[in-house]
C-alpha positions as MATLAB code, in Angstrom:
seq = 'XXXXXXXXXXXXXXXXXXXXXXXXXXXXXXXXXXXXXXXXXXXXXXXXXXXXXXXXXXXXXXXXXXXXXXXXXXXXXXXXXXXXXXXXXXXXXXXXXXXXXXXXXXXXXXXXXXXXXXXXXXXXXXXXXXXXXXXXX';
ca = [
       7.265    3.419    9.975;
       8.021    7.042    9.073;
       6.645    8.961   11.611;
       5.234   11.682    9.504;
       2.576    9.676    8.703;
      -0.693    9.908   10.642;
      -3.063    7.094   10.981;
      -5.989    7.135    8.932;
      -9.183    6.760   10.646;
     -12.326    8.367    9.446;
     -15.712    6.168    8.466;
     -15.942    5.077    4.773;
     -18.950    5.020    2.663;
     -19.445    1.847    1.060;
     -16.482    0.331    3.150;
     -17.808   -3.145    2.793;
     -17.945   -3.231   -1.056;
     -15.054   -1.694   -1.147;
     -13.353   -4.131    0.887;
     -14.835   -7.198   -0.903;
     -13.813   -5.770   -4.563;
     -10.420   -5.335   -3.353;
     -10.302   -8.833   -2.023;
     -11.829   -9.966   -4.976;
      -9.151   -8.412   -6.980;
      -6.186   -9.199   -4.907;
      -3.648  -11.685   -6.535;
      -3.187  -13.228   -3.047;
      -5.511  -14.122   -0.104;
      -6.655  -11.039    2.091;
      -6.339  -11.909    6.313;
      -7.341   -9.739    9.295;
      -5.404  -10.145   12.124;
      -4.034   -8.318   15.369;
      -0.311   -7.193   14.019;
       2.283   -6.888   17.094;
       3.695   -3.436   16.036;
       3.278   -0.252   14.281;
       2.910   -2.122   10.769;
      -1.231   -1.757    9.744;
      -0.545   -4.511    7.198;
       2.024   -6.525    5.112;
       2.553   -8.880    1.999;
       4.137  -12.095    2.443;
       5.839  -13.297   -0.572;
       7.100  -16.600    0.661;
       3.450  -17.255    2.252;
       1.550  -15.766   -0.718;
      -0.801  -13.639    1.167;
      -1.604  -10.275    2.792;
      -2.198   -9.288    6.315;
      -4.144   -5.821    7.241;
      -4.871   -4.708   10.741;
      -8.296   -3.669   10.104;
     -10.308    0.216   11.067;
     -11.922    1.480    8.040;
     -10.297    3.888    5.539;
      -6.707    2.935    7.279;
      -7.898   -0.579    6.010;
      -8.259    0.162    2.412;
      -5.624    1.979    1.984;
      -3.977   -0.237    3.139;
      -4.933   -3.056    1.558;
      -4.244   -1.126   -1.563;
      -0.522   -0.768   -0.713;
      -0.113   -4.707    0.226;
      -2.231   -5.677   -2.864;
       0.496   -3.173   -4.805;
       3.401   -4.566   -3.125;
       2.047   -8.590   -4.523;
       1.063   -7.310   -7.858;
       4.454   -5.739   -8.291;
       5.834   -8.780   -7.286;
       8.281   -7.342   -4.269;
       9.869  -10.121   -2.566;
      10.120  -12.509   -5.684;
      13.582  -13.490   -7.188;
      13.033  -10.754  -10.061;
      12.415   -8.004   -7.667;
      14.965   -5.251   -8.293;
      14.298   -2.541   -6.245;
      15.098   -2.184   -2.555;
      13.017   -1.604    0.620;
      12.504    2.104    0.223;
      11.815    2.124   -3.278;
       8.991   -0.896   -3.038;
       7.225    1.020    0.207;
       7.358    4.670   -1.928;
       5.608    2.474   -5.194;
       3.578    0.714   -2.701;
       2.443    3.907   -1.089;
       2.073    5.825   -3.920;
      -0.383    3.277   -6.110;
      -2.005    3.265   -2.946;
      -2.676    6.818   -2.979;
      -3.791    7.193   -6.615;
      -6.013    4.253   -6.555;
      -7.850    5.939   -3.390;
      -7.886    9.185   -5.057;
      -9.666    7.468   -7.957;
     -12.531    6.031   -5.819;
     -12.944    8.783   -3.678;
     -10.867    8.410   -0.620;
      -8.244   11.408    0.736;
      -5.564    9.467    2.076;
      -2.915   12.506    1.635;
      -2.487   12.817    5.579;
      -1.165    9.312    6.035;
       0.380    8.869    2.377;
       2.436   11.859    1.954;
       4.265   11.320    5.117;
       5.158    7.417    4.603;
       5.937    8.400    0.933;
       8.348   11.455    2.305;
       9.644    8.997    5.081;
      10.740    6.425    2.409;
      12.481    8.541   -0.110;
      14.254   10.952    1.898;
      17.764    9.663    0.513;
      16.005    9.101   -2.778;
      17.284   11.886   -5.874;
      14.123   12.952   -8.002;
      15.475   11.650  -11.080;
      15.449    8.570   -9.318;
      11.987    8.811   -8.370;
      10.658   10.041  -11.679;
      12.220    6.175  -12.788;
       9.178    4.486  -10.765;
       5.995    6.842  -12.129;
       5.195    4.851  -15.272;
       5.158    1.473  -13.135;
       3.053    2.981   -9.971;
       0.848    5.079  -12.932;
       0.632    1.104  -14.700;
      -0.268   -0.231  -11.259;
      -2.362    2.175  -10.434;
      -4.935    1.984  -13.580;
];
């Protein structure tokens, strides 16, 4: 993980109905497990499901950036884009759709984004906006 990203770990309001509507809508099953690692979550493609180390606000956001990387369909056989360029859409819808319910996730998101498009050129970033702004609403 990019280490300019800082774990997430105030309380959230309402983190139990948050956490249910974003199982609810989740194209995959939603687990909670102890993850060996740095890695506070993941989407299995091959397994069809997500994976989140759990602790509040860390938890939703990142559930929001596994339930971006299945709903974007990263892993499948039509999945174009590389590593770097799924984690900075992954990150990103995560972001905005926290934004939109309330949740400041800028300390932790801005980092990982920064981390995972260093050798990215803007142009090239500007690409993925419509389809994280798409994902995102």
């Amino acid at each position: 993980m990019p280490s300019l990203a800082t774990e997430l770990s105030e309380q959230v309001e309402s983190f139990e109905d948050i956490k249910r509507i974003l199982e609810e809508i989740s194209p995959v099953p939603v687990y909670y497990e102890d993850i060996q690692g740095e890695a506070k979550g993941y989407f299995s493609f091959v397994e069809q499901k997500i994976v989140i180390k759990e602790s509040q606000l860390q938890t939703i956001k990142t559930m929001i950036h596994e339930i971006a990387h299945a709903t974007l369909g990263h892993g499948s056989k039509e999945d174009k884009f590389d590593r770097s360029s799924r984690e900075v859409q992954a990150e990103s819808v995560a972001y905005w759709v926290a934004q939109m319910i309330g949740l400041d996730t800028s300390e932790y998101s801005f980092g990982y984004i920064s981390g995972w498009s260093k050798d990215k050129e803007v142009s090239e970033l500007k690409e993925h906006l419509e389809l994280i702004k798409e994902t995102a609403d």
